[in-house]
């Protein structure tokens, strides 16, 4: 292929007599109108972001969790320190992430089905995967 264009390879680049040479920035600006897909790269990143699926507990895990919650309720005056692994649903897409937090429990509200920590964070009981330290 080089042989085919050998006669023009070393010729100087054409300069228009009518128009001045454009800088790289000016040349790039000509194609700015093709940015119709604004937000496209963000959408691709969002789609690629991994989330976990919420696990369904089996009967044994539910019984274990219930006994630990009862223990916490019986000892709530001590504000027991536990490590809780729970599911936090994603705000943008189906799924979420599992978070593990070590905290002191101030209240177990069985009507609202939440644990309330000493620092006033809440954990939905239905989203708890496991509790350790009890």
JSON list of C-alpha atoms in Angstrom, two decimals:
[
{"chain": "A", "resi": 1, "resn": "UNK", "atom": "CA", "xyz": [0.00, 0.00, 0.00]},
{"chain": "A", "resi": 2, "resn": "UNK", "atom": "CA", "xyz": [2.91, 2.40, 0.68]},
{"chain": "A", "resi": 3, "resn": "UNK", "atom": "CA", "xyz": [4.10, 1.85, -2.89]},
{"chain": "A", "resi": 4, "resn": "UNK", "atom": "CA", "xyz": [0.77, 3.02, -4.25]},
{"chain": "A", "resi": 5, "resn": "UNK", "atom": "CA", "xyz": [0.99, 6.44, -2.53]},
{"chain": "A", "resi": 6, "resn": "UNK", "atom": "CA", "xyz": [4.76, 6.85, -2.54]},
{"chain": "A", "resi": 7, "resn": "UNK", "atom": "CA", "xyz": [4.61, 9.80, -4.92]},
{"chain": "A", "resi": 8, "resn": "UNK", "atom": "CA", "xyz": [2.43, 11.91, -2.57]},
{"chain": "A", "resi": 9, "resn": "UNK", "atom": "CA", "xyz": [3.70, 10.77, 0.83]},
{"chain": "A", "resi": 10, "resn": "UNK", "atom": "CA", "xyz": [6.26, 13.57, 1.22]},
{"chain": "A", "resi": 11, "resn": "UNK", "atom": "CA", "xyz": [4.16, 16.39, -0.18]},
{"chain": "A", "resi": 12, "resn": "UNK", "atom": "CA", "xyz": [3.29, 19.24, 2.24]},
{"chain": "A", "resi": 13, "resn": "UNK", "atom": "CA", "xyz": [-0.18, 19.31, 3.83]},
{"chain": "A", "resi": 14, "resn": "UNK", "atom": "CA", "xyz": [-2.69, 21.34, 1.83]},
{"chain": "A", "resi": 15, "resn": "UNK", "atom": "CA", "xyz": [-3.31, 24.89, 3.16]},
{"chain": "A", "resi": 16, "resn": "UNK", "atom": "CA", "xyz": [-6.49, 26.65, 2.08]},
{"chain": "A", "resi": 17, "resn": "UNK", "atom": "CA", "xyz": [-5.91, 30.11, 0.63]},
{"chain": "A", "resi": 18, "resn": "UNK", "atom": "CA", "xyz": [-9.44, 31.11, 1.66]},
{"chain": "A", "resi": 19, "resn": "UNK", "atom": "CA", "xyz": [-9.59, 29.81, 5.26]},
{"chain": "A", "resi": 20, "resn": "UNK", "atom": "CA", "xyz": [-6.96, 30.00, 8.03]},
{"chain": "A", "resi": 21, "resn": "UNK", "atom": "CA", "xyz": [-5.76, 26.74, 9.59]},
{"chain": "A", "resi": 22, "resn": "UNK", "atom": "CA", "xyz": [-7.92, 25.72, 12.57]},
{"chain": "A", "resi": 23, "resn": "UNK", "atom": "CA", "xyz": [-6.48, 24.78, 15.93]},
{"chain": "A", "resi": 24, "resn": "UNK", "atom": "CA", "xyz": [-7.22, 21.31, 17.33]},
{"chain": "A", "resi": 25, "resn": "UNK", "atom": "CA", "xyz": [-9.70, 22.85, 19.81]},
{"chain": "A", "resi": 26, "resn": "UNK", "atom": "CA", "xyz": [-11.58, 24.62, 17.01]},
{"chain": "A", "resi": 27, "resn": "UNK", "atom": "CA", "xyz": [-11.68, 21.44, 14.95]},
{"chain": "A", "resi": 28, "resn": "UNK", "atom": "CA", "xyz": [-13.01, 19.46, 17.92]},
{"chain": "A", "resi": 29, "resn": "UNK", "atom": "CA", "xyz": [-15.70, 22.08, 18.59]},
{"chain": "A", "resi": 30, "resn": "UNK", "atom": "CA", "xyz": [-17.21, 21.36, 15.16]},
{"chain": "A", "resi": 31, "resn": "UNK", "atom": "CA", "xyz": [-18.27, 17.98, 16.46]},
{"chain": "A", "resi": 32, "resn": "UNK", "atom": "CA", "xyz": [-19.76, 19.24, 19.74]},
{"chain": "A", "resi": 33, "resn": "UNK", "atom": "CA", "xyz": [-23.26, 18.99, 18.32]},
{"chain": "A", "resi": 34, "resn": "UNK", "atom": "CA", "xyz": [-22.80, 15.23, 18.13]},
{"chain": "A", "resi": 35, "resn": "UNK", "atom": "CA", "xyz": [-22.82, 15.07, 21.95]},
{"chain": "A", "resi": 36, "resn": "UNK", "atom": "CA", "xyz": [-26.52, 14.19, 21.80]},
{"chain": "A", "resi": 37, "resn": "UNK", "atom": "CA", "xyz": [-25.90, 11.27, 24.12]},
{"chain": "A", "resi": 38, "resn": "UNK", "atom": "CA", "xyz": [-25.15, 13.48, 27.12]},
{"chain": "A", "resi": 39, "resn": "UNK", "atom": "CA", "xyz": [-25.24, 11.28, 30.20]},
{"chain": "A", "resi": 40, "resn": "UNK", "atom": "CA", "xyz": [-24.70, 8.13, 28.16]},
{"chain": "A", "resi": 41, "resn": "UNK", "atom": "CA", "xyz": [-21.37, 7.30, 29.80]},
{"chain": "A", "resi": 42, "resn": "UNK", "atom": "CA", "xyz": [-22.91, 7.84, 33.25]},
{"chain": "A", "resi": 43, "resn": "UNK", "atom": "CA", "xyz": [-25.77, 5.51, 32.33]},
{"chain": "A", "resi": 44, "resn": "UNK", "atom": "CA", "xyz": [-23.29, 2.86, 31.22]},
{"chain": "A", "resi": 45, "resn": "UNK", "atom": "CA", "xyz": [-21.35, 3.19, 34.49]},
{"chain": "A", "resi": 46, "resn": "UNK", "atom": "CA", "xyz": [-24.60, 2.94, 36.46]},
{"chain": "A", "resi": 47, "resn": "UNK", "atom": "CA", "xyz": [-25.63, -0.20, 34.59]},
{"chain": "A", "resi": 48, "resn": "UNK", "atom": "CA", "xyz": [-22.20, -1.75, 35.15]},
{"chain": "A", "resi": 49, "resn": "UNK", "atom": "CA", "xyz": [-22.30, -1.01, 38.89]},
{"chain": "A", "resi": 50, "resn": "UNK", "atom": "CA", "xyz": [-22.75, -4.30, 40.71]},
{"chain": "A", "resi": 51, "resn": "UNK", "atom": "CA", "xyz": [-25.41, -4.84, 43.34]},
{"chain": "A", "resi": 52, "resn": "UNK", "atom": "CA", "xyz": [-26.22, -7.88, 45.46]},
{"chain": "A", "resi": 53, "resn": "UNK", "atom": "CA", "xyz": [-29.47, -9.76, 45.49]},
{"chain": "A", "resi": 54, "resn": "UNK", "atom": "CA", "xyz": [-31.20, -9.96, 48.88]},
{"chain": "A", "resi": 55, "resn": "UNK", "atom": "CA", "xyz": [-30.80, -13.44, 50.31]},
{"chain": "A", "resi": 56, "resn": "UNK", "atom": "CA", "xyz": [-33.82, -15.35, 51.55]},
{"chain": "A", "resi": 57, "resn": "UNK", "atom": "CA", "xyz": [-33.26, -16.84, 55.00]},
{"chain": "A", "resi": 58, "resn": "UNK", "atom": "CA", "xyz": [-34.01, -20.50, 55.62]},
{"chain": "A", "resi": 59, "resn": "UNK", "atom": "CA", "xyz": [-35.99, -21.70, 58.64]},
{"chain": "A", "resi": 60, "resn": "UNK", "atom": "CA", "xyz": [-32.88, -22.37, 60.73]},
{"chain": "A", "resi": 61, "resn": "UNK", "atom": "CA", "xyz": [-31.47, -18.88, 60.05]},
{"chain": "A", "resi": 62, "resn": "UNK", "atom": "CA", "xyz": [-34.82, -17.29, 60.93]},
{"chain": "A", "resi": 63, "resn": "UNK", "atom": "CA", "xyz": [-35.00, -19.21, 64.23]},
{"chain": "A", "resi": 64, "resn": "UNK", "atom": "CA", "xyz": [-31.40, -18.24, 65.07]},
{"chain": "A", "resi": 65, "resn": "UNK", "atom": "CA", "xyz": [-32.10, -14.59, 64.29]},
{"chain": "A", "resi": 66, "resn": "UNK", "atom": "CA", "xyz": [-35.31, -14.63, 66.38]},
{"chain": "A", "resi": 67, "resn": "UNK", "atom": "CA", "xyz": [-33.53, -16.11, 69.40]},
{"chain": "A", "resi": 68, "resn": "UNK", "atom": "CA", "xyz": [-30.81, -13.45, 69.16]},
{"chain": "A", "resi": 69, "resn": "UNK", "atom": "CA", "xyz": [-33.41, -10.69, 68.88]},
{"chain": "A", "resi": 70, "resn": "UNK", "atom": "CA", "xyz": [-35.18, -12.07, 71.98]},
{"chain": "A", "resi": 71, "resn": "UNK", "atom": "CA", "xyz": [-31.87, -12.11, 73.84]},
{"chain": "A", "resi": 72, "resn": "UNK", "atom": "CA", "xyz": [-31.27, -8.48, 72.85]},
{"chain": "A", "resi": 73, "resn": "UNK", "atom": "CA", "xyz": [-34.81, -7.56, 73.99]},
{"chain": "A", "resi": 74, "resn": "UNK", "atom": "CA", "xyz": [-34.27, -9.30, 77.34]},
{"chain": "A", "resi": 75, "resn": "UNK", "atom": "CA", "xyz": [-30.98, -7.44, 77.85]},
{"chain": "A", "resi": 76, "resn": "UNK", "atom": "CA", "xyz": [-31.88, -4.09, 76.30]},
{"chain": "A", "resi": 77, "resn": "UNK", "atom": "CA", "xyz": [-31.15, -2.20, 79.54]},
{"chain": "A", "resi": 78, "resn": "UNK", "atom": "CA", "xyz": [-27.46, -3.08, 79.01]},
{"chain": "A", "resi": 79, "resn": "UNK", "atom": "CA", "xyz": [-27.54, -1.70, 75.47]},
{"chain": "A", "resi": 80, "resn": "UNK", "atom": "CA", "xyz": [-25.85, -4.82, 74.10]},
{"chain": "A", "resi": 81, "resn": "UNK", "atom": "CA", "xyz": [-23.12, -4.42, 71.51]},
{"chain": "A", "resi": 82, "resn": "UNK", "atom": "CA", "xyz": [-23.66, -6.59, 68.45]},
{"chain": "A", "resi": 83, "resn": "UNK", "atom": "CA", "xyz": [-22.42, -6.92, 64.90]},
{"chain": "A", "resi": 84, "resn": "UNK", "atom": "CA", "xyz": [-25.30, -6.83, 62.43]},
{"chain": "A", "resi": 85, "resn": "UNK", "atom": "CA", "xyz": [-25.10, -7.72, 58.75]},
{"chain": "A", "resi": 86, "resn": "UNK", "atom": "CA", "xyz": [-28.06, -6.30, 56.88]},
{"chain": "A", "resi": 87, "resn": "UNK", "atom": "CA", "xyz": [-29.25, -5.53, 53.37]},
{"chain": "A", "resi": 88, "resn": "UNK", "atom": "CA", "xyz": [-29.50, -1.93, 52.17]},
{"chain": "A", "resi": 89, "resn": "UNK", "atom": "CA", "xyz": [-31.65, -1.64, 49.01]},
{"chain": "A", "resi": 90, "resn": "UNK", "atom": "CA", "xyz": [-30.17, 0.37, 46.16]},
{"chain": "A", "resi": 91, "resn": "UNK", "atom": "CA", "xyz": [-32.00, 3.60, 45.37]},
{"chain": "A", "resi": 92, "resn": "UNK", "atom": "CA", "xyz": [-31.48, 3.37, 41.60]},
{"chain": "A", "resi": 93, "resn": "UNK", "atom": "CA", "xyz": [-31.75, -0.26, 40.61]},
{"chain": "A", "resi": 94, "resn": "UNK", "atom": "CA", "xyz": [-33.00, -3.62, 41.79]},
{"chain": "A", "resi": 95, "resn": "UNK", "atom": "CA", "xyz": [-30.76, -5.14, 44.44]},
{"chain": "A", "resi": 96, "resn": "UNK", "atom": "CA", "xyz": [-28.51, -3.51, 46.99]},
{"chain": "A", "resi": 97, "resn": "UNK", "atom": "CA", "xyz": [-25.51, -4.13, 49.21]},
{"chain": "A", "resi": 98, "resn": "UNK", "atom": "CA", "xyz": [-24.86, -5.93, 52.46]},
{"chain": "A", "resi": 99, "resn": "UNK", "atom": "CA", "xyz": [-23.47, -3.78, 55.24]},
{"chain": "A", "resi": 100, "resn": "UNK", "atom": "CA", "xyz": [-21.87, -5.04, 58.45]},
{"chain": "A", "resi": 101, "resn": "UNK", "atom": "CA", "xyz": [-21.96, -2.71, 61.41]},
{"chain": "A", "resi": 102, "resn": "UNK", "atom": "CA", "xyz": [-20.92, -3.08, 65.03]},
{"chain": "A", "resi": 103, "resn": "UNK", "atom": "CA", "xyz": [-23.22, -1.05, 67.23]},
{"chain": "A", "resi": 104, "resn": "UNK", "atom": "CA", "xyz": [-24.96, -0.81, 70.59]},
{"chain": "A", "resi": 105, "resn": "UNK", "atom": "CA", "xyz": [-28.70, -1.45, 70.49]},
{"chain": "A", "resi": 106, "resn": "UNK", "atom": "CA", "xyz": [-30.88, 1.08, 72.30]},
{"chain": "A", "resi": 107, "resn": "UNK", "atom": "CA", "xyz": [-34.31, -0.27, 71.31]},
{"chain": "A", "resi": 108, "resn": "UNK", "atom": "CA", "xyz": [-35.94, -3.15, 69.49]},
{"chain": "A", "resi": 109, "resn": "UNK", "atom": "CA", "xyz": [-39.25, -1.92, 68.08]},
{"chain": "A", "resi": 110, "resn": "UNK", "atom": "CA", "xyz": [-41.16, -5.05, 67.12]},
{"chain": "A", "resi": 111, "resn": "UNK", "atom": "CA", "xyz": [-44.19, -3.07, 65.91]},
{"chain": "A", "resi": 112, "resn": "UNK", "atom": "CA", "xyz": [-42.11, -1.09, 63.41]},
{"chain": "A", "resi": 113, "resn": "UNK", "atom": "CA", "xyz": [-39.74, -4.08, 62.98]},
{"chain": "A", "resi": 114, "resn": "UNK", "atom": "CA", "xyz": [-36.57, -2.06, 63.46]},
{"chain": "A", "resi": 115, "resn": "UNK", "atom": "CA", "xyz": [-33.49, -2.04, 65.66]},
{"chain": "A", "resi": 116, "resn": "UNK", "atom": "CA", "xyz": [-32.54, 1.43, 66.88]},
{"chain": "A", "resi": 117, "resn": "UNK", "atom": "CA", "xyz": [-28.92, 1.95, 67.82]},
{"chain": "A", "resi": 118, "resn": "UNK", "atom": "CA", "xyz": [-27.49, 4.23, 70.50]},
{"chain": "A", "resi": 119, "resn": "UNK", "atom": "CA", "xyz": [-26.41, 6.66, 67.77]},
{"chain": "A", "resi": 120, "resn": "UNK", "atom": "CA", "xyz": [-30.04, 6.66, 66.46]},
{"chain": "A", "resi": 121, "resn": "UNK", "atom": "CA", "xyz": [-29.48, 4.65, 63.28]},
{"chain": "A", "resi": 122, "resn": "UNK", "atom": "CA", "xyz": [-32.21, 2.21, 62.37]},
{"chain": "A", "resi": 123, "resn": "UNK", "atom": "CA", "xyz": [-31.92, -1.26, 60.87]},
{"chain": "A", "resi": 124, "resn": "UNK", "atom": "CA", "xyz": [-34.97, -2.94, 59.39]},
{"chain": "A", "resi": 125, "resn": "UNK", "atom": "CA", "xyz": [-35.34, -6.34, 61.06]},
{"chain": "A", "resi": 126, "resn": "UNK", "atom": "CA", "xyz": [-36.56, -7.88, 57.79]},
{"chain": "A", "resi": 127, "resn": "UNK", "atom": "CA", "xyz": [-33.28, -6.88, 56.12]},
{"chain": "A", "resi": 128, "resn": "UNK", "atom": "CA", "xyz": [-31.00, -8.52, 58.73]},
{"chain": "A", "resi": 129, "resn": "UNK", "atom": "CA", "xyz": [-28.95, -11.44, 57.47]},
{"chain": "A", "resi": 130, "resn": "UNK", "atom": "CA", "xyz": [-27.16, -12.23, 60.72]},
{"chain": "A", "resi": 131, "resn": "UNK", "atom": "CA", "xyz": [-26.34, -10.95, 64.18]},
{"chain": "A", "resi": 132, "resn": "UNK", "atom": "CA", "xyz": [-23.15, -11.88, 65.99]},
{"chain": "A", "resi": 133, "resn": "UNK", "atom": "CA", "xyz": [-21.71, -10.97, 69.36]},
{"chain": "A", "resi": 134, "resn": "UNK", "atom": "CA", "xyz": [-24.78, -12.07, 71.30]}
]
